[in-house]
Amino acid sequence: MTKRELAKVYEPHQVEARWYEYWASRGYFRPRTDAQAEPYSIVIPPPNVTGSLHVGHALNNSLQDILIRWRRMQGCAALWIPGMDHAGIATQNVVERQLAAEGATREALGREAFVQRVWQWKEQSGGTILRQLRRLGASCDWDRTRFTMDEGLSKAVREVFVRLYEDGLLYRGERLINWCPRCLTALSDIEVEHEETTGKLYTIRYPLADDPLRHLLVATTRPETMLGDTAVAMHPDDERYRHLIGKRVQLPLTTRDIPIVGDPILVDREFGTGAVKITPAHDFNDFAAGERHHLPRVKIMDLHALLAAPLLRTAEAEPSVVEVIGGLPVNKARPKIEHMLAERELLEKIEPHKMALGKCYRCKTVVEPMLSDQWFVRIQPLAEPAIRVVEEGEIRIIPEAWKNNYLGWMRDIKDWCVSRQIWWGHQIPAWYCETCYGRPFLKRASDGAAVIPSDAVPIVAKTQPQACAQGHPTLHQDPDVLDTWFSSALWPFSTLGWPEQTEDLKKFYPTSTLVTGLDILFFWVARMIMMGLKFMGNVPFRDVYIHALVRDAEGQKMSKSKGNVIDPLHVMEQYGTDSLRFTLASMSTPGRDIKLAEERIEGYRNFANKIWNAARFILMNLDGRRAAVPAPERSVADRWILSRLNATIRSVTQSLEQYRFDQACGTLYQFIWHEYCDWYLELAKVSLQQPDSSEAQQTRQTLLESCETVMRLLHPFMPFLTEEIWQTLPHEGESIMIRPYPIVDPTWEDQKAEDSLSLFQHSIALLRTGRALVNYSPSAQVAFFVDSLNPGGPVTLRALKTALRVLGRGPVEVLPHAQWNAPRLLRLSAQGLTVGLHIQGEVDVKKAVDRIIKQRDEEQKEALRLQGKLSNKEFVDKAPPEIVADHHQRLAAMTQNQAILESSLRQLQAMA
RNA sequence: GGGCGAUUAGCUCAGUGGUAGAGCGCUUCCUUCACACGGAAGAGGCCACAGGUUCGAUACCUGUAUCGCCCACCA
């Protein structure tokens, strides 16, 4: 396409698809292999295989792509490893829902067929998100795409499991864990979300066993669990109850009586009645208290969180009670219990009470503390070095505010429950010998899986053993799978080929930067640090950049149910990928959530179009011109823009080094729009008026050079637009994305040119203000004077006279203010600069008069303030001299301004 | 209950111990040969509140209020 055919409006669509294909086909996403190139690597936070791109992903991956493109252009061997997470529970839920739609269940299908079905689904519809990342421009090395359940990563998982076990950092045992009664699996502590709710605090009368007419008052929020009580506790130093310790109470609704124990840890004397029921099988505190007092654990709930009749009978509930609540879920049973207690006059009172309800992070079902056999990682020994590397700065957390968050959690970390009672995931590499155990294992009714007894001895191995140590072939593999975050924890080294000692591993581990959201700091980041240190002996990454959460314009979390979701695919379709990327990056202020509104994206779409048209202008002027010898020296304008560009390069690079994407974008926006387009292109037009002059040739060269540099500077942020323009400009090389990133060039720095242009800009601005005050159309030619009271000012202005005339649209004279001699002049003055505008014909000067009066009054006020400060002895003595001098200077300038404004005012009033 | 963060223009947000800034929106003017997804000129702020430090505080310190987030087994 020739340059003249470029459309007036930038159309991102074909451009994006075309260039992405071009980059991919030429292998630019692979890291360069020359030995001296410094490695720079990022592993992607693997999105769920079920996922599709939402705006959070768009942010996360835009930032990663900015970093990786930037470093690649800087000459690093830049590697960005993509991949996906199998997302155990989430994926299982998705496929189960599909089955349900077909009227099937996973139990009916059986484990093997179900897992196969998930794989099948994964091959067909999984990984949509990776295609969407391409749309976003993500320059991942797709040849290295990994999946947490692919062969290599599964091998890494087994290796880690075995070694942790051998090192005594993994154990299996019966503990109270968080149980999701809908997903039917254990959850780790952080997989439980707490939600504040108002419940009720029940005060119940427990009759004393030896004196049933007297009662002990016990407070609880969960009366339905009382059937599992095995003791009542009070503080041993509590005067009210001390005599009761050792006695027993009759447990209402049952035929049991239970002991009264003293427990200073569990009981807070100030709360409730000072007496607490202990239900070791259904409450975390009570479980611990039960251990201290060697209490039995009475289970009254099954895995669906139903108060199952057989369990209730075992708990010695009265038959009539079993009749009423047997088989009911917790929330249905509670009012029945309440009613029965009230009937027996055992309910003292009910008060409203605030409490935090735990919910499953995958399905929002209320979780139950449940007693069961699970695998745990002994976390303390892993946490200690992981704390140290962050404390000592070997890993930097950015913004630093989150560091304490991390350290606080790590210092108080609990053992990690890693077994899940689902089918989709890495099955635990532990086997149990039925023969050695001595009794046949029970079979679970639902799926026929062996129920492994608590005290069975596991054989942990990387591959399935044929027989146990005694030679028995009667082995059963643990039916459970590992927490999905177990494999994610290995991601930075498993994706590089570990446990093999690959070249990639040697070159790219530790990775350079991890870009992620705060929501998975504990789930993922902390665990990667622990596992990296344990298995690689080194940190998994140097920098952790934590970005914000994207919310809607009202600050609400985006969710499908609220209907406030901004779909990045839709946005890219409508405004272009570059606009979306630039918007997200420019809003990435550290430590603050992003409230994303569509208008914002539109604004940056306009920015992209502005750039497009600037480039179009340059191309039009480069095109078809007779070659002239460039002028020996660059013009002031040329030197100025190169000096400003240089400062921009410095600033953008510094911002990127500090992960200040917002600052980098702001700097680029300001420079490109308000310096490059608003001023430089206008100034360039002046010298291009004689297209065949050597000055014009020099300007064309500067235009080309600066534009090409700006494109490279902007490329990491707006990869498509910049490639499209860059390819159209005369250029060297195949693609902008493999050209060097601009570096600061000291020879471009030119403070004198910057000062000159600053004076020029102020003159034009003042003149335009004057024209607006008397309503002159921008095209009308109006003569004007200009004078600078600063030394050197007039010389500078005279040198720029042509530009003043063209941009000021009128004949201009640079003369000392005293020599201005015209009957009708509108004079405006600011900062030692004065402009006088010839007023022609009939104009309404009232607006100008008002404006000048206003300005004069404001300046008077400010002058008085300055005078006051300067006559304050303390200020003059104690403030830094440069500040005092600055105040003096400003006061002087203001006095001059005022004189001019006054005379201007008199003249205008005479005219009116 | 503990910890952290926020409070600046109508909205979304930068920012600094010494003249308060941007984007969007708003008002007025302009279709001038890069761009109306544009240009120009404007209006609009006791920088949450109260104390303190300082010659000087929107910025530093303390407290208060409101909002948000994270953590937490007080029955």
JSON list of N, CA and C in Angstrom, two decimals, chain A residues 100-142:
[
{"chain": "A", "resi": 100, "resn": "ALA", "atom": "N", "xyz": [-24.41, -33.43, 34.28]},
{"chain": "A", "resi": 100, "resn": "ALA", "atom": "CA", "xyz": [-25.74, -33.26, 34.87]},
{"chain": "A", "resi": 100, "resn": "ALA", "atom": "C", "xyz": [-26.75, -32.86, 33.78]},
{"chain": "A", "resi": 101, "resn": "ALA", "atom": "N", "xyz": [-26.28, -32.01, 32.86]},
{"chain": "A", "resi": 101, "resn": "ALA", "atom": "CA", "xyz": [-27.17, -31.59, 31.77]},
{"chain": "A", "resi": 101, "resn": "ALA", "atom": "C", "xyz": [-27.56, -32.77, 30.90]},
{"chain": "A", "resi": 102, "resn": "GLU", "atom": "N", "xyz": [-26.70, -33.79, 30.86]},
{"chain": "A", "resi": 102, "resn": "GLU", "atom": "CA", "xyz": [-27.02, -34.99, 30.09]},
{"chain": "A", "resi": 102, "resn": "GLU", "atom": "C", "xyz": [-27.72, -36.03, 30.95]},
{"chain": "A", "resi": 103, "resn": "GLY", "atom": "N", "xyz": [-28.01, -35.65, 32.19]},
{"chain": "A", "resi": 103, "resn": "GLY", "atom": "CA", "xyz": [-28.67, -36.58, 33.09]},
{"chain": "A", "resi": 103, "resn": "GLY", "atom": "C", "xyz": [-27.74, -37.65, 33.65]},
{"chain": "A", "resi": 104, "resn": "ALA", "atom": "N", "xyz": [-26.44, -37.41, 33.57]},
{"chain": "A", "resi": 104, "resn": "ALA", "atom": "CA", "xyz": [-25.48, -38.39, 34.09]},
{"chain": "A", "resi": 104, "resn": "ALA", "atom": "C", "xyz": [-24.79, -37.85, 35.34]},
{"chain": "A", "resi": 105, "resn": "THR", "atom": "N", "xyz": [-24.06, -38.72, 36.01]},
{"chain": "A", "resi": 105, "resn": "THR", "atom": "CA", "xyz": [-23.26, -38.29, 37.15]},
{"chain": "A", "resi": 105, "resn": "THR", "atom": "C", "xyz": [-21.88, -38.91, 37.00]},
{"chain": "A", "resi": 106, "resn": "ARG", "atom": "N", "xyz": [-20.93, -38.34, 37.72]},
{"chain": "A", "resi": 106, "resn": "ARG", "atom": "CA", "xyz": [-19.58, -38.88, 37.59]},
{"chain": "A", "resi": 106, "resn": "ARG", "atom": "C", "xyz": [-19.50, -40.25, 38.27]},
{"chain": "A", "resi": 107, "resn": "GLU", "atom": "N", "xyz": [-20.31, -40.44, 39.33]},
{"chain": "A", "resi": 107, "resn": "GLU", "atom": "CA", "xyz": [-20.29, -41.74, 40.00]},
{"chain": "A", "resi": 107, "resn": "GLU", "atom": "C", "xyz": [-20.76, -42.84, 39.05]},
{"chain": "A", "resi": 108, "resn": "ALA", "atom": "N", "xyz": [-21.80, -42.53, 38.30]},
{"chain": "A", "resi": 108, "resn": "ALA", "atom": "CA", "xyz": [-22.34, -43.52, 37.36]},
{"chain": "A", "resi": 108, "resn": "ALA", "atom": "C", "xyz": [-21.31, -43.84, 36.27]},
{"chain": "A", "resi": 109, "resn": "LEU", "atom": "N", "xyz": [-20.56, -42.81, 35.90]},
{"chain": "A", "resi": 109, "resn": "LEU", "atom": "CA", "xyz": [-19.57, -42.97, 34.85]},
{"chain": "A", "resi": 109, "resn": "LEU", "atom": "C", "xyz": [-18.36, -43.76, 35.34]},
{"chain": "A", "resi": 110, "resn": "GLY", "atom": "N", "xyz": [-18.01, -43.57, 36.59]},
{"chain": "A", "resi": 110, "resn": "GLY", "atom": "CA", "xyz": [-16.81, -44.22, 37.14]},
{"chain": "A", "resi": 110, "resn": "GLY", "atom": "C", "xyz": [-15.60, -43.33, 36.98]},
{"chain": "A", "resi": 111, "resn": "ARG", "atom": "N", "xyz": [-14.63, -43.57, 37.82]},
{"chain": "A", "resi": 111, "resn": "ARG", "atom": "CA", "xyz": [-13.50, -42.65, 37.89]},
{"chain": "A", "resi": 111, "resn": "ARG", "atom": "C", "xyz": [-12.72, -42.55, 36.58]},
{"chain": "A", "resi": 112, "resn": "GLU", "atom": "N", "xyz": [-12.36, -43.72, 36.05]},
{"chain": "A", "resi": 112, "resn": "GLU", "atom": "CA", "xyz": [-11.50, -43.71, 34.87]},
{"chain": "A", "resi": 112, "resn": "GLU", "atom": "C", "xyz": [-12.16, -43.02, 33.69]},
{"chain": "A", "resi": 113, "resn": "ALA", "atom": "N", "xyz": [-13.42, -43.36, 33.49]},
{"chain": "A", "resi": 113, "resn": "ALA", "atom": "CA", "xyz": [-14.14, -42.77, 32.37]},
{"chain": "A", "resi": 113, "resn": "ALA", "atom": "C", "xyz": [-14.35, -41.27, 32.58]},
{"chain": "A", "resi": 114, "resn": "PHE", "atom": "N", "xyz": [-14.56, -40.91, 33.83]},
{"chain": "A", "resi": 114, "resn": "PHE", "atom": "CA", "xyz": [-14.78, -39.50, 34.12]},
{"chain": "A", "resi": 114, "resn": "PHE", "atom": "C", "xyz": [-13.52, -38.69, 33.81]},
{"chain": "A", "resi": 115, "resn": "VAL", "atom": "N", "xyz": [-12.39, -39.21, 34.30]},
{"chain": "A", "resi": 115, "resn": "VAL", "atom": "CA", "xyz": [-11.14, -38.49, 34.07]},
{"chain": "A", "resi": 115, "resn": "VAL", "atom": "C", "xyz": [-10.86, -38.39, 32.57]},
{"chain": "A", "resi": 116, "resn": "GLN", "atom": "N", "xyz": [-11.17, -39.45, 31.88]},
{"chain": "A", "resi": 116, "resn": "GLN", "atom": "CA", "xyz": [-10.99, -39.43, 30.43]},
{"chain": "A", "resi": 116, "resn": "GLN", "atom": "C", "xyz": [-11.87, -38.37, 29.78]},
{"chain": "A", "resi": 117, "resn": "ARG", "atom": "N", "xyz": [-13.05, -38.28, 30.31]},
{"chain": "A", "resi": 117, "resn": "ARG", "atom": "CA", "xyz": [-14.00, -37.29, 29.80]},
{"chain": "A", "resi": 117, "resn": "ARG", "atom": "C", "xyz": [-13.46, -35.86, 30.02]},
{"chain": "A", "resi": 118, "resn": "VAL", "atom": "N", "xyz": [-12.84, -35.65, 31.16]},
{"chain": "A", "resi": 118, "resn": "VAL", "atom": "CA", "xyz": [-12.28, -34.32, 31.44]},
{"chain": "A", "resi": 118, "resn": "VAL", "atom": "C", "xyz": [-11.14, -34.01, 30.45]},
{"chain": "A", "resi": 119, "resn": "TRP", "atom": "N", "xyz": [-10.30, -35.02, 30.23]},
{"chain": "A", "resi": 119, "resn": "TRP", "atom": "CA", "xyz": [-9.21, -34.84, 29.26]},
{"chain": "A", "resi": 119, "resn": "TRP", "atom": "C", "xyz": [-9.76, -34.49, 27.89]},
{"chain": "A", "resi": 120, "resn": "GLN", "atom": "N", "xyz": [-10.80, -35.21, 27.53]},
{"chain": "A", "resi": 120, "resn": "GLN", "atom": "CA", "xyz": [-11.43, -35.01, 26.24]},
{"chain": "A", "resi": 120, "resn": "GLN", "atom": "C", "xyz": [-11.95, -33.58, 26.14]},
{"chain": "A", "resi": 121, "resn": "TRP", "atom": "N", "xyz": [-12.59, -33.15, 27.20]},
{"chain": "A", "resi": 121, "resn": "TRP", "atom": "CA", "xyz": [-13.11, -31.79, 27.23]},
{"chain": "A", "resi": 121, "resn": "TRP", "atom": "C", "xyz": [-11.97, -30.79, 27.12]},
{"chain": "A", "resi": 122, "resn": "LYS", "atom": "N", "xyz": [-10.88, -31.11, 27.84]},
{"chain": "A", "resi": 122, "resn": "LYS", "atom": "CA", "xyz": [-9.72, -30.21, 27.82]},
{"chain": "A", "resi": 122, "resn": "LYS", "atom": "C", "xyz": [-9.16, -30.09, 26.41]},
{"chain": "A", "resi": 123, "resn": "GLU", "atom": "N", "xyz": [-9.07, -31.17, 25.69]},
{"chain": "A", "resi": 123, "resn": "GLU", "atom": "CA", "xyz": [-8.52, -31.13, 24.34]},
{"chain": "A", "resi": 123, "resn": "GLU", "atom": "C", "xyz": [-9.43, -30.32, 23.41]},
{"chain": "A", "resi": 124, "resn": "GLN", "atom": "N", "xyz": [-10.73, -30.48, 23.60]},
{"chain": "A", "resi": 124, "resn": "GLN", "atom": "CA", "xyz": [-11.66, -29.82, 22.68]},
{"chain": "A", "resi": 124, "resn": "GLN", "atom": "C", "xyz": [-11.89, -28.35, 23.00]},
{"chain": "A", "resi": 125, "resn": "SER", "atom": "N", "xyz": [-12.26, -28.07, 24.26]},
{"chain": "A", "resi": 125, "resn": "SER", "atom": "CA", "xyz": [-12.65, -26.69, 24.54]},
{"chain": "A", "resi": 125, "resn": "SER", "atom": "C", "xyz": [-11.77, -25.99, 25.56]},
{"chain": "A", "resi": 126, "resn": "GLY", "atom": "N", "xyz": [-10.85, -26.75, 26.14]},
{"chain": "A", "resi": 126, "resn": "GLY", "atom": "CA", "xyz": [-9.96, -26.09, 27.09]},
{"chain": "A", "resi": 126, "resn": "GLY", "atom": "C", "xyz": [-8.98, -25.21, 26.35]},
{"chain": "A", "resi": 127, "resn": "GLY", "atom": "N", "xyz": [-8.42, -24.31, 27.06]},
{"chain": "A", "resi": 127, "resn": "GLY", "atom": "CA", "xyz": [-7.35, -23.52, 26.46]},
{"chain": "A", "resi": 127, "resn": "GLY", "atom": "C", "xyz": [-7.80, -22.42, 25.53]},
{"chain": "A", "resi": 128, "resn": "THR", "atom": "N", "xyz": [-9.09, -22.14, 25.53]},
{"chain": "A", "resi": 128, "resn": "THR", "atom": "CA", "xyz": [-9.58, -20.97, 24.79]},
{"chain": "A", "resi": 128, "resn": "THR", "atom": "C", "xyz": [-8.75, -19.76, 25.15]},
{"chain": "A", "resi": 129, "resn": "ILE", "atom": "N", "xyz": [-8.43, -19.70, 26.42]},
{"chain": "A", "resi": 129, "resn": "ILE", "atom": "CA", "xyz": [-7.77, -18.51, 26.94]},
{"chain": "A", "resi": 129, "resn": "ILE", "atom": "C", "xyz": [-6.41, -18.27, 26.29]},
{"chain": "A", "resi": 130, "resn": "LEU", "atom": "N", "xyz": [-5.73, -19.34, 25.91]},
{"chain": "A", "resi": 130, "resn": "LEU", "atom": "CA", "xyz": [-4.43, -19.14, 25.29]},
{"chain": "A", "resi": 130, "resn": "LEU", "atom": "C", "xyz": [-4.57, -18.49, 23.91]},
{"chain": "A", "resi": 131, "resn": "ARG", "atom": "N", "xyz": [-5.63, -18.86, 23.22]},
{"chain": "A", "resi": 131, "resn": "ARG", "atom": "CA", "xyz": [-5.87, -18.20, 21.93]},
{"chain": "A", "resi": 131, "resn": "ARG", "atom": "C", "xyz": [-6.21, -16.73, 22.14]},
{"chain": "A", "resi": 132, "resn": "GLN", "atom": "N", "xyz": [-6.93, -16.47, 23.23]},
{"chain": "A", "resi": 132, "resn": "GLN", "atom": "CA", "xyz": [-7.31, -15.09, 23.51]},
{"chain": "A", "resi": 132, "resn": "GLN", "atom": "C", "xyz": [-6.10, -14.24, 23.90]},
{"chain": "A", "resi": 133, "resn": "LEU", "atom": "N", "xyz": [-5.12, -14.89, 24.52]},
{"chain": "A", "resi": 133, "resn": "LEU", "atom": "CA", "xyz": [-3.91, -14.16, 24.87]},
{"chain": "A", "resi": 133, "resn": "LEU", "atom": "C", "xyz": [-3.16, -13.71, 23.62]},
{"chain": "A", "resi": 134, "resn": "ARG", "atom": "N", "xyz": [-3.24, -14.50, 22.58]},
{"chain": "A", "resi": 134, "resn": "ARG", "atom": "CA", "xyz": [-2.62, -14.09, 21.32]},
{"chain": "A", "resi": 134, "resn": "ARG", "atom": "C", "xyz": [-3.27, -12.82, 20.82]},
{"chain": "A", "resi": 135, "resn": "ARG", "atom": "N", "xyz": [-4.55, -12.78, 20.96]},
{"chain": "A", "resi": 135, "resn": "ARG", "atom": "CA", "xyz": [-5.31, -11.61, 20.54]},
{"chain": "A", "resi": 135, "resn": "ARG", "atom": "C", "xyz": [-4.81, -10.36, 21.28]},
{"chain": "A", "resi": 136, "resn": "LEU", "atom": "N", "xyz": [-4.42, -10.58, 22.53]},
{"chain": "A", "resi": 136, "resn": "LEU", "atom": "CA", "xyz": [-3.94, -9.48, 23.36]},
{"chain": "A", "resi": 136, "resn": "LEU", "atom": "C", "xyz": [-2.52, -9.06, 22.95]},
{"chain": "A", "resi": 137, "resn": "GLY", "atom": "N", "xyz": [-1.92, -9.85, 22.09]},
{"chain": "A", "resi": 137, "resn": "GLY", "atom": "CA", "xyz": [-0.57, -9.51, 21.64]},
{"chain": "A", "resi": 137, "resn": "GLY", "atom": "C", "xyz": [0.52, -10.17, 22.45]},
{"chain": "A", "resi": 138, "resn": "ALA", "atom": "N", "xyz": [0.13, -11.06, 23.36]},
{"chain": "A", "resi": 138, "resn": "ALA", "atom": "CA", "xyz": [1.10, -11.68, 24.27]},
{"chain": "A", "resi": 138, "resn": "ALA", "atom": "C", "xyz": [2.20, -12.39, 23.48]},
{"chain": "A", "resi": 139, "resn": "SER", "atom": "N", "xyz": [3.44, -12.02, 23.75]},
{"chain": "A", "resi": 139, "resn": "SER", "atom": "CA", "xyz": [4.56, -12.59, 22.99]},
{"chain": "A", "resi": 139, "resn": "SER", "atom": "C", "xyz": [5.17, -13.76, 23.76]},
{"chain": "A", "resi": 140, "resn": "CYS", "atom": "N", "xyz": [4.32, -14.70, 24.15]},
{"chain": "A", "resi": 140, "resn": "CYS", "atom": "CA", "xyz": [4.78, -15.90, 24.84]},
{"chain": "A", "resi": 140, "resn": "CYS", "atom": "C", "xyz": [5.48, -16.82, 23.84]},
{"chain": "A", "resi": 141, "resn": "ASP", "atom": "N", "xyz": [6.38, -17.62, 24.37]},
{"chain": "A", "resi": 141, "resn": "ASP", "atom": "CA", "xyz": [7.00, -18.66, 23.53]},
{"chain": "A", "resi": 141, "resn": "ASP", "atom": "C", "xyz": [6.09, -19.88, 23.54]},
{"chain": "A", "resi": 142, "resn": "TRP", "atom": "N", "xyz": [5.21, -19.93, 22.55]},
{"chain": "A", "resi": 142, "resn": "TRP", "atom": "CA", "xyz": [4.16, -20.96, 22.57]},
{"chain": "A", "resi": 142, "resn": "TRP", "atom": "C", "xyz": [4.71, -22.37, 22.43]}
]
